[in-house]
XYZ file of C-alpha atoms in Angstrom:
583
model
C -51.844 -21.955 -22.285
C -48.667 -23.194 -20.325
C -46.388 -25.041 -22.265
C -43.352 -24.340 -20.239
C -43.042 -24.880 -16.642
C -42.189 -21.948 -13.706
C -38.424 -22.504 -14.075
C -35.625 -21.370 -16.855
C -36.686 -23.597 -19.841
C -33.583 -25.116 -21.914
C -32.079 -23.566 -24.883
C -32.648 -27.093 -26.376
C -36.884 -27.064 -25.112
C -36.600 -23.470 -26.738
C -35.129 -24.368 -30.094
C -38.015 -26.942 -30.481
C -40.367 -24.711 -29.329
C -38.941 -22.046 -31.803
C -40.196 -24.417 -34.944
C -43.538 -24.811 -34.006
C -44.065 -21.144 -33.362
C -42.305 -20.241 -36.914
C -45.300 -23.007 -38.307
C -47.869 -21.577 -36.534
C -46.356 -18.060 -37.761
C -46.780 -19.440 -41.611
C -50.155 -20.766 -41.099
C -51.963 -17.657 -39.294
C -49.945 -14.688 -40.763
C -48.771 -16.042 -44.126
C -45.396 -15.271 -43.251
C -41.978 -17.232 -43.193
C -39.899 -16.246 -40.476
C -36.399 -15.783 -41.894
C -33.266 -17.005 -39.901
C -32.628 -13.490 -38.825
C -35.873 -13.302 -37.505
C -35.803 -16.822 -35.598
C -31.817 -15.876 -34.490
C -33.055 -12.671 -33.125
C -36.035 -13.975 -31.393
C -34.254 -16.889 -29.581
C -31.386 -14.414 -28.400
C -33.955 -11.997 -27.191
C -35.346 -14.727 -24.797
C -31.740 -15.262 -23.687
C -31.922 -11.569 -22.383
C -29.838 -10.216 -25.415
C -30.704 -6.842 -27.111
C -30.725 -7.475 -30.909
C -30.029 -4.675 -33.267
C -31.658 -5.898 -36.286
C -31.962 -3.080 -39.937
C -34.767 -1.437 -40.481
C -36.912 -3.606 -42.458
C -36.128 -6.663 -41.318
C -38.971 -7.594 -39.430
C -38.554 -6.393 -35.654
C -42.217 -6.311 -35.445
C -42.505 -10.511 -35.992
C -39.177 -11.297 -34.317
C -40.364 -9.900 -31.324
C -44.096 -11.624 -31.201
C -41.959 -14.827 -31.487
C -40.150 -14.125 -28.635
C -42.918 -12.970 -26.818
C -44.826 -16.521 -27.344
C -41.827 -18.629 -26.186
C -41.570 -16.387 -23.046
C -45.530 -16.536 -22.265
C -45.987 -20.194 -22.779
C -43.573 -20.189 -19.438
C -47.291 -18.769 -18.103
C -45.989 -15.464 -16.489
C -47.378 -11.873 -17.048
C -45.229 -10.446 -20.564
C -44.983 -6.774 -21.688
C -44.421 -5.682 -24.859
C -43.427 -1.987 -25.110
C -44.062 0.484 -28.598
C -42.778 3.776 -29.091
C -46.215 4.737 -29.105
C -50.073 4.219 -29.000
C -50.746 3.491 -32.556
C -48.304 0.780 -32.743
C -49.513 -0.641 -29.594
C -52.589 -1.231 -31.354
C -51.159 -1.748 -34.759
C -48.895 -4.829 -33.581
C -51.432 -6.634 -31.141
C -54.116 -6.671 -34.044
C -51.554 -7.647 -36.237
C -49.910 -10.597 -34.222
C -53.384 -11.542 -32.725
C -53.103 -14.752 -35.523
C -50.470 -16.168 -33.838
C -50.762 -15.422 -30.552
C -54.582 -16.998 -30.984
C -52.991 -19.911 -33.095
C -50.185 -20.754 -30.265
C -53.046 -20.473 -27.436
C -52.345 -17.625 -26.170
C -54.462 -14.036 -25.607
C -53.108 -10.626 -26.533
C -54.579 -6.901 -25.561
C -53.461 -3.483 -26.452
C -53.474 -0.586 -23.800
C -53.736 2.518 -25.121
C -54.435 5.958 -24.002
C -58.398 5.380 -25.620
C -58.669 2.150 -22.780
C -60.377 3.274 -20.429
C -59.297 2.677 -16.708
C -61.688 0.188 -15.610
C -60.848 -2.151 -18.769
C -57.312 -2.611 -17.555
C -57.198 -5.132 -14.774
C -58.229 -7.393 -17.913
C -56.016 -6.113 -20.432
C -53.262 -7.087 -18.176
C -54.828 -10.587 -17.492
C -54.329 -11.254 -21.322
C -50.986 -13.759 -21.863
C -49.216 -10.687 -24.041
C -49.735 -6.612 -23.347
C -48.830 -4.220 -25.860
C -48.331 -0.640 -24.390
C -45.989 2.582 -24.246
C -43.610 2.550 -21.948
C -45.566 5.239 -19.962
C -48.623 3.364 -19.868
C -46.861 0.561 -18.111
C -45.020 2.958 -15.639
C -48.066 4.799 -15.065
C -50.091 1.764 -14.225
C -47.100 0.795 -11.784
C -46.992 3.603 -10.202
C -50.497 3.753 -9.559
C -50.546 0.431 -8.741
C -47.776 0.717 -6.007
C -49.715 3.983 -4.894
C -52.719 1.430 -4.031
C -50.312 -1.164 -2.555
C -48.522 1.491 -0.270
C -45.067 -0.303 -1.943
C -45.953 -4.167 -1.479
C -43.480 -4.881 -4.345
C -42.902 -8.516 -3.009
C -45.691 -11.140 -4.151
C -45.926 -12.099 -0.730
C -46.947 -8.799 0.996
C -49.009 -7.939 -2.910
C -51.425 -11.344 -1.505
C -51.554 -10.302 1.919
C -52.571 -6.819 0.887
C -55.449 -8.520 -1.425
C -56.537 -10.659 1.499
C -56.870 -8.164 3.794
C -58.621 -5.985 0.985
C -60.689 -8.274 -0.898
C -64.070 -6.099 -0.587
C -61.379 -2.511 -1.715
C -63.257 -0.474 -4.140
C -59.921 -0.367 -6.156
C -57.537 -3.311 -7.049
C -54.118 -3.258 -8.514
C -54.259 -3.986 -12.240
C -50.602 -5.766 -13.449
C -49.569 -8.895 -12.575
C -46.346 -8.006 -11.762
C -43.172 -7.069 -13.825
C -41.980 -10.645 -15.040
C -41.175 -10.428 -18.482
C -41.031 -7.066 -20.911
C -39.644 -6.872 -24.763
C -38.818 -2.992 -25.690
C -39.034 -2.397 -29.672
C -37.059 0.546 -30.540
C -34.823 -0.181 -27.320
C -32.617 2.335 -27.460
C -35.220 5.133 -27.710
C -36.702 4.183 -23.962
C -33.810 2.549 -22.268
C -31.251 5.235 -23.765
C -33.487 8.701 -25.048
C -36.058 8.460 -22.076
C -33.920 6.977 -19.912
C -33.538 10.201 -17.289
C -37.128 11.323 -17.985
C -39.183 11.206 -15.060
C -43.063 9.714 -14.899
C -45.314 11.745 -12.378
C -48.091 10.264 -10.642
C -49.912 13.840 -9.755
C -53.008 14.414 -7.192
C -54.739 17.643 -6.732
C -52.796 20.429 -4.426
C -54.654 22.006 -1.230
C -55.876 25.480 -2.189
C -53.357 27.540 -3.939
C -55.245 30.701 -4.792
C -52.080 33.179 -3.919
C -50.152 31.341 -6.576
C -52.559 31.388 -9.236
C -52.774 34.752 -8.634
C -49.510 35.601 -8.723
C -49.190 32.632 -12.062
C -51.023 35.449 -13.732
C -49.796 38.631 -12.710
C -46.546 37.373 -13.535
C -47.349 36.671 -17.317
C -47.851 40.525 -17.447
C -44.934 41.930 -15.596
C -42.466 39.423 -17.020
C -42.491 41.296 -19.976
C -40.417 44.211 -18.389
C -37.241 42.026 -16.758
C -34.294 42.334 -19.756
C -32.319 39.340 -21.347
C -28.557 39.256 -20.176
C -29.840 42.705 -18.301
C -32.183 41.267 -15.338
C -31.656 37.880 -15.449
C -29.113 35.030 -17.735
C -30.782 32.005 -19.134
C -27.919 28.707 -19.275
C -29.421 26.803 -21.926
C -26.316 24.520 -21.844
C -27.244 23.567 -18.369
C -30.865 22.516 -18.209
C -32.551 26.183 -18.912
C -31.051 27.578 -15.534
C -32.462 31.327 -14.867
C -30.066 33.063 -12.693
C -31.298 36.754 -11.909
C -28.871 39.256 -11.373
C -28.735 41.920 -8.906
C -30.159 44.824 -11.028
C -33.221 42.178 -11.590
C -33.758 41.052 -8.436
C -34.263 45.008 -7.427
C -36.684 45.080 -10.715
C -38.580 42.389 -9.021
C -38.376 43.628 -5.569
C -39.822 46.823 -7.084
C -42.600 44.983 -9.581
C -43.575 43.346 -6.473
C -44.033 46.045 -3.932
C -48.323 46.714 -4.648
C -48.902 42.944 -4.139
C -49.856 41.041 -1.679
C -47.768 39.232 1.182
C -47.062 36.361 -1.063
C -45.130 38.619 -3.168
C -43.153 39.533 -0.480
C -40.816 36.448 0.208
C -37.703 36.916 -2.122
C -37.069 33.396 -2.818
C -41.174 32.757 -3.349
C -41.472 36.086 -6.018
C -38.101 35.056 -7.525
C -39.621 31.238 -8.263
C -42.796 32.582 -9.836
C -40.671 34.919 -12.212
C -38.715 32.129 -13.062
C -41.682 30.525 -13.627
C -42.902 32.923 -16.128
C -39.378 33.589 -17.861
C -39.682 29.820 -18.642
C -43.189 29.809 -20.192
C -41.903 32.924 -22.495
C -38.412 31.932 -23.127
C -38.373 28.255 -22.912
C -41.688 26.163 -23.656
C -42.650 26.909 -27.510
C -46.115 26.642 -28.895
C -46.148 24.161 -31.725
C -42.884 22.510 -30.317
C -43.243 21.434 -26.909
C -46.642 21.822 -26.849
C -49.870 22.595 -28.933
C -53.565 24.159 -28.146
C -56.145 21.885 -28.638
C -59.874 22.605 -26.779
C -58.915 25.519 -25.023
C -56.216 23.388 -23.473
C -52.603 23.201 -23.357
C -51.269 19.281 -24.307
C -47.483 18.701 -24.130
C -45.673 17.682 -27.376
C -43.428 14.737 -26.745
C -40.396 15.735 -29.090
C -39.091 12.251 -29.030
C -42.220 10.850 -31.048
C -43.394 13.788 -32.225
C -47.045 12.766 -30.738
C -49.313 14.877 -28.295
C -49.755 13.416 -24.698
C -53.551 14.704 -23.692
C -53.764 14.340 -19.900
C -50.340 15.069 -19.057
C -49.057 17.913 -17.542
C -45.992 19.718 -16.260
C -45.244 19.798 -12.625
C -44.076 22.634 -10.027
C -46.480 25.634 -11.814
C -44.769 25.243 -15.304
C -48.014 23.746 -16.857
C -50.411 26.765 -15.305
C -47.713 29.013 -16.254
C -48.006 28.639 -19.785
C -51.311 28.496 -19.835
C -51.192 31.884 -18.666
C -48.731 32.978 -21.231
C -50.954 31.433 -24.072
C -54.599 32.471 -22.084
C -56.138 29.753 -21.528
C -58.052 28.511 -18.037
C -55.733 27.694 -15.382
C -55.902 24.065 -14.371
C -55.507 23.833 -10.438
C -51.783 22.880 -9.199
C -51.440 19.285 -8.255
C -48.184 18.084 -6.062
C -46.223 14.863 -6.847
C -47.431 11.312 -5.398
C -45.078 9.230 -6.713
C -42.791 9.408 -9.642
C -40.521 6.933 -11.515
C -37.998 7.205 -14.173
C -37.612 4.446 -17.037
C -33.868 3.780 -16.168
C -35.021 2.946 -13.084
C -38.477 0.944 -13.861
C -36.769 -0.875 -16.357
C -34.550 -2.619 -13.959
C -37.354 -3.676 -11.661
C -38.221 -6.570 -14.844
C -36.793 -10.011 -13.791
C -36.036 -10.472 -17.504
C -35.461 -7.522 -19.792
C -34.253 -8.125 -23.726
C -35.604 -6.012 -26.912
C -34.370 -4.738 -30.463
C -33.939 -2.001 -32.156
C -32.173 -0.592 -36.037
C -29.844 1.878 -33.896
C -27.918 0.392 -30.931
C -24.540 1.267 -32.515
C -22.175 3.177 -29.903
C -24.368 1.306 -26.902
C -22.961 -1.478 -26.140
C -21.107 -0.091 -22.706
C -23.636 1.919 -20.990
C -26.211 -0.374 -21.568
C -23.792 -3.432 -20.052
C -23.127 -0.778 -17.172
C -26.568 0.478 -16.513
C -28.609 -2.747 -17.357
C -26.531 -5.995 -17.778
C -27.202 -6.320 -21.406
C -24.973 -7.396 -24.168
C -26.217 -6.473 -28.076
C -26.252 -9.014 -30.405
C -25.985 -7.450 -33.957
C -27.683 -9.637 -36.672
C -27.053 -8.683 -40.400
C -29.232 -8.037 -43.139
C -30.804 -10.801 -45.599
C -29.839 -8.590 -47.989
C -27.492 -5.842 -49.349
C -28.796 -2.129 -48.643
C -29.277 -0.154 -51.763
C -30.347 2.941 -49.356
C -28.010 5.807 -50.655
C -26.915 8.346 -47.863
C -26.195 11.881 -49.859
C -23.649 13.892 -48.547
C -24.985 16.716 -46.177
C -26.208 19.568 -48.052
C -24.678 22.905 -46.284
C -25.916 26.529 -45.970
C -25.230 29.513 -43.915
C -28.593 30.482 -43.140
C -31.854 28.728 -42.392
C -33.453 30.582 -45.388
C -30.856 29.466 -47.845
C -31.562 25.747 -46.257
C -35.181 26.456 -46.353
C -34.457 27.389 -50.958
C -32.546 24.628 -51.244
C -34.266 22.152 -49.375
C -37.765 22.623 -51.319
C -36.359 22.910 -54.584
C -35.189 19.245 -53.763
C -38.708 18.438 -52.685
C -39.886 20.111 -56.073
C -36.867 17.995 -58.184
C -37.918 14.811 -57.118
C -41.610 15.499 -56.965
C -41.256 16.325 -60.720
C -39.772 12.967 -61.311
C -43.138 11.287 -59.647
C -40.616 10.160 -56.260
C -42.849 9.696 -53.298
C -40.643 12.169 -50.754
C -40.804 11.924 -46.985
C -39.896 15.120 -45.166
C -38.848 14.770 -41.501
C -38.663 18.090 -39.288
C -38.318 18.040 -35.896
C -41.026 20.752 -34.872
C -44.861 21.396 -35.892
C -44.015 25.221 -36.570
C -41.374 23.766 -39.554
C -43.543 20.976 -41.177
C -46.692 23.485 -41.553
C -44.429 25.986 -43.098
C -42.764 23.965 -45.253
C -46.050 22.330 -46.337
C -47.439 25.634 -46.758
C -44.734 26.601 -49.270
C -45.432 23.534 -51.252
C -48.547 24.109 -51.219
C -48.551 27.143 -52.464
C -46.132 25.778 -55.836
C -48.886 23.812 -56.486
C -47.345 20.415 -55.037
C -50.086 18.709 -53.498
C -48.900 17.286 -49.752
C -49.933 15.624 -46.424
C -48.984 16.592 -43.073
C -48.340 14.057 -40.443
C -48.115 16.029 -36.548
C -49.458 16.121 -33.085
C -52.384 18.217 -34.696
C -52.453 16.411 -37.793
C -52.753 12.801 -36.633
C -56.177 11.567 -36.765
C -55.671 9.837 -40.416
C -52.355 8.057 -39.426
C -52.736 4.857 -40.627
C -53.634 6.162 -43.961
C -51.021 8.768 -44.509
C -48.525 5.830 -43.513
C -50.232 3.228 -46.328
C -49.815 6.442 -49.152
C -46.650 7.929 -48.484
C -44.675 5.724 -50.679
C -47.265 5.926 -53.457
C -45.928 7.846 -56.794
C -45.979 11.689 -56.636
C -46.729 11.204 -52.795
C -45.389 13.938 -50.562
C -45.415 13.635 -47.079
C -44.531 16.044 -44.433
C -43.891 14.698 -40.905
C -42.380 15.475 -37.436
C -40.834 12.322 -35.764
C -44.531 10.575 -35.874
C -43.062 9.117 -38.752
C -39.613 8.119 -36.927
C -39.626 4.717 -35.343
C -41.507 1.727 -36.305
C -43.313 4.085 -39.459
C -43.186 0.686 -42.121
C -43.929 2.783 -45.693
C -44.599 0.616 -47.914
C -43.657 0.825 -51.784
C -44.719 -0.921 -54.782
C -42.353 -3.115 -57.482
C -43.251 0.009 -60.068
C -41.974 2.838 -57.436
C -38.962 0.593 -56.433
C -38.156 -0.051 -59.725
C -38.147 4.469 -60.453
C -36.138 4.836 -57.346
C -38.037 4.013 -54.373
C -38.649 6.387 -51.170
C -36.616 9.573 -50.568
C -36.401 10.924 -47.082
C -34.987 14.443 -46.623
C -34.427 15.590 -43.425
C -34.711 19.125 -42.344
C -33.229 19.267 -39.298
C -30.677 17.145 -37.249
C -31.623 15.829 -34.154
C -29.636 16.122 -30.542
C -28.844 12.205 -31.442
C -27.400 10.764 -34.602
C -29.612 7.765 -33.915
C -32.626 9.467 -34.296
C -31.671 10.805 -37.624
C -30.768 7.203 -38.575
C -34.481 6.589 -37.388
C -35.903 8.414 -40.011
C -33.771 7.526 -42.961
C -34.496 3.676 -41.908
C -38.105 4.812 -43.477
C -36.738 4.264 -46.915
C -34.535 1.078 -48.504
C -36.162 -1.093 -46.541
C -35.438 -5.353 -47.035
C -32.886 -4.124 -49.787
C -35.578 -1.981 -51.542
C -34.094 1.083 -53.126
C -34.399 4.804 -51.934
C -32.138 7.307 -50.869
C -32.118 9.783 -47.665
C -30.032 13.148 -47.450
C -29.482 15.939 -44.377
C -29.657 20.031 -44.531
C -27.549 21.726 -42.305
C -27.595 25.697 -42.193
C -25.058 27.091 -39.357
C -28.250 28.828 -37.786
C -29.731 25.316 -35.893
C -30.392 25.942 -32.906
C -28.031 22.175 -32.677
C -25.196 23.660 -33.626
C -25.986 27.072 -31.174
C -26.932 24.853 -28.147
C -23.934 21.768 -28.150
C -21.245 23.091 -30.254
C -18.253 22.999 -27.719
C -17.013 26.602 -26.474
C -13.173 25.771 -27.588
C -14.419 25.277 -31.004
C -15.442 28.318 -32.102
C -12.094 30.175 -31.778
C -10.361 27.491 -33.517
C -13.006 27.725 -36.520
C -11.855 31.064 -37.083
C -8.162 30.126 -37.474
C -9.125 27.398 -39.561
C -7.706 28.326 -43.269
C -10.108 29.694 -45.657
C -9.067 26.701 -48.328
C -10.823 24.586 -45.896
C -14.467 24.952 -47.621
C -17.366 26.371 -45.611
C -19.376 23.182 -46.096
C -16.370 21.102 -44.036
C -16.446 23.539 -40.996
C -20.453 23.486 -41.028
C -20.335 19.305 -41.258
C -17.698 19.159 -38.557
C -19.452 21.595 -36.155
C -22.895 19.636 -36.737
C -20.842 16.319 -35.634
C -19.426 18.091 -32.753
C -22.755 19.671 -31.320
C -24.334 15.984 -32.092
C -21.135 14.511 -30.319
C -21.374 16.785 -27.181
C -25.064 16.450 -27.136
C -25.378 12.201 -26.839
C -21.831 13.107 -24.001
C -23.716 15.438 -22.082
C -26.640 13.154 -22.104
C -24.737 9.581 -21.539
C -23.277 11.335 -18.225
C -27.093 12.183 -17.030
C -27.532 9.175 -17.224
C -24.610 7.479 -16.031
C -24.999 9.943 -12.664
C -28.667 9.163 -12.433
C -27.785 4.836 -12.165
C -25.078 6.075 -9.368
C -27.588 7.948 -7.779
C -30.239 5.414 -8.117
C -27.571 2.730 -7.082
C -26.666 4.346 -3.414
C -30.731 5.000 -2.894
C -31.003 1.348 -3.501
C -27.909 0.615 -1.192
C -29.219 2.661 1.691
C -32.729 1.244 1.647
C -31.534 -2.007 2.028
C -28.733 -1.105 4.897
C -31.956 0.425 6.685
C -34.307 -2.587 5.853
C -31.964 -4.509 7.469
């Protein structure tokens, strides 16, 4: 259906279109758009980024949008932090997407490839934001970078009878839920389009041999690891003779400095670096990568350059053969190839510069239809993780005693099974949520805010997790979220205590903080630790912990908001020079 015409459609055409949609929203979902809802779904198709509270109704706000957009008749993307609510929110708006004559189809990483060129001829796509990167890389792989729609029918002319076909329709239109988490968190991570790599034998030789010998190179001795700066290994001189020496009985390959030196580094990474049951998990005899943001497992993927086969080596498994790069992408810069770009998000606070800067867009802040009655506790404070570990399940055991359901949020695998395990072991019956706990999502989700209900989860439950709670549980108190661990970004930890007090419901959310985090090791600035120690012991331990956290958290989203600021200048003179040389 094509309500609209091919050019900008008035505010005035909009507004009228905006009350038939919010009828057809009433009749097919049974739900009554509120005015913060209809505000924030008429600014989004302005191009404004709406920051609405968690609870409010993101999820419907943005299918509005995305009808009065596609009834213009161009291709529409609508991105989800990750597979499940891909599929959750097309099934759920299907109503009134069918009810306003339109189609709707959710990609996910189940589709399989040769079902895509119709998911994307559907009016709305729901996806991740790397399923629609990947499928534009690929698709510009096919095209050998026809962009233009001119030179994308000329290719299809000349290639009607092609085996393979390019499967978007172009980047028109895309609405980002959880905005801030792709355009902001993911914004500097890179999406790799890999093929397979000509015969590398040597180096999966050497991958192995490595694993082994690794294992006698010294800490601070033979070699530094800068965690501050990316996970840097510099080897000194002593270890570059260890090497030299390690390396002697081997074949040629071994005998290029620079090439031995690479595959050590390789291996120092795989030990040192990449954790099992953080960044990634064992699952079939193969290693999947963790995606820390979501908490989710990403089968298919791998790491580039030999870290993948290096840590399969480190954990045993079968080597998978090396593949080199085709083409890679990241979202900062994918993002800006949309013609119209707008979303919304619960966390946008702090934003509002870079994302002018880097994208053009202004945030539009909407307030609640009603008061919060979330209560933010004040930051319990320990020394050590241990003591943080006590206090934080006798908390768990406090309010489980009461009949509370209690959401834990940790940010690794490792921490939610052993917490769960302690639980489990006082008797407190509890459900983990992780990248190896995941099948039985949707039903954790629809439980966790039942009475008595525990639930254990890594960031799976983060974004767009809606728990839902009954009048009785509301009435005893409603959800309580604890959080284990802070995260790099305040944001994030904002994520997860959106999960409870939702549309003025009550509940309550409260942060552990032991001096141990690896947070408050990795980002607390240099100059502050001297200065802690002249601080004057009336000044309680709890204040100095709270103000370090806030510091490491502060020099953490710095450090990161200058990546990215260098990566748009960087992206900006690439974009420059291409065109000086097209012309």
């Amino acid at each position: 259906m094509q309500m609209f015409g091919a050019s900008e459609v008035t505010l005035n055409a909009k507004v009228q279109a905006l009350e038939v949609v919010t009828r057809m929203a009433c009749f097919s979902q049974g739900q009554r758009a509120s005015f913060p809802q209809l505000l924030a779904a008429l600014a989004m198709t302005e191009g404004y980024l709406i920051q609405l509270a968690p609870g409010e109704g993101k999820t419907l706000a943005v299918a509005i949008a995305a009808v009065l957009i596609a009834w213009t008749g161009k291709p529409l993307h609508i991105v989800t932090s990750n597979d499940y609510l891909a599929a959750r929110d097309g099934e759920l708006m299907s109503p009134l997407y069918s009810a306003c004559g339109l189609t709707v189809s959710a990609i996910t990483g189940e589709t399989p490839p040769h079902a895509l060129a119709a998911c994307y001829r559907e009016s709305v796509v729901y996806a991740t934001a790397k399923q629609f990167l990947a499928d534009h890389l690929r698709d510009d792989l096919l095209l050998l970078g026809a962009r233009d729609p001119v030179r994308r029918r000329l290719w299809h002319l000349q290639n009607s009878r092609a085996e393979k076909h390019p499967v978007m329709r172009g980047l028109y239109a895309v609405l980002i839920d959880e905005a801030d988490g792709i355009l902001i968190d993911e914004a500097t991570t890179p999406l790799i389009i890999a093929s397979p790599e000509e015969d590398k034998a040597d180096m999966m030789t050497a991958v192995r041999l490595a694993r082994h010998l690794v294992e006698q190179l010294k800490a601070e001795v033979d070699y530094v690891l800068y965690a501050k700066a990316g996970n840097v290994v510099h080897f000194t001189e002593k270890g570059k003779r260890t090497i030299e020496a390690l390396s002697t009985a081997f074949s040629s390959y071994w005998q290029v400095p620079t090439r031995r030196e690479e595959i050590f580094n390789l291996a120092i990474m795989a030990r040192d670096v990449f954790q099992l049951d953080r960044h990634y998990i064992i699952k079939d005899g193969l290693v999947v990568i963790v995606d820390e943001s979501t908490g989710r497992s990403m089968p298919g993927r791998s790491w580039s350059h030999g870290i993948h086969q290096s840590i399969e080596a480190r954990v045993g498994v079968d080597l998978t053969p090396l593949t080199k790069i085709s083409a890679r992408m990241t979202f900062q810069e994918f993002f800006r190839n949309y013609h119209r770009l707008s979303g919304a998000s619960g966390t946008l606070h702090g934003l509002d510069m870079e994302l002018w800067k880097t994208f053009g867009l202004f945030i539009l802040r909407i307030p609640p239809r009603t008061t919060s009655q979330l209560h933010i506790f004040p930051k319990r404070t320990y020394r050590t993780r241990d003591d943080k570990l006590a206090g934080f399940i006798a908390q768990v055991e406090a309010f489980n005693r009461l009949k509370l359901p209690v959401l834990v949020g940790t940010r690794r695998i490792l921490d939610s099974e052993e917490i769960a395990g302690i639980l489990r072991g006082k008797g407190i019956h509890c459900t983990v949520l992780n990248a190896k706990e995941h099948e039985f999502e949707a039903r954790i989700v629809e439980e966790a805010g039942e009475f008595g209900c525990v639930t254990v989860a890594t960031n799976m439950a983060g974004r767009g997790t809606d728990i839902k709670i009954s009048p009785e549980v509301e009435s005893a108190g409603g959800l309580q979220v604890l959080m284990f661990e802070a995260h790099e970004s305040s944001r994030i930890d904002w994520q997860l205590f959106g999960r409870a007090g939702r549309q003025g419901a009550k509940g309550s959310a409260q942060a552990y903080v032991s001096l141990e985090e690896e947070l408050i090791a990795k980002f607390t600035p240099s100059w502050f630790k001297p200065l802690a120690a002249l601080m004057p012991d009336r000044l309680h331990m709890s204040a100095k912990i709270k103000l370090m956290q806030w510091l490491a958290q502060k020099h953490a989203s710095d450090l990161s908001s200058k990546q990215r600021s260098h990566l748009a200048f960087l992206q900006k003179q690439i974009r420059e020079q291409l065109g000086f040389s097209k012309n």
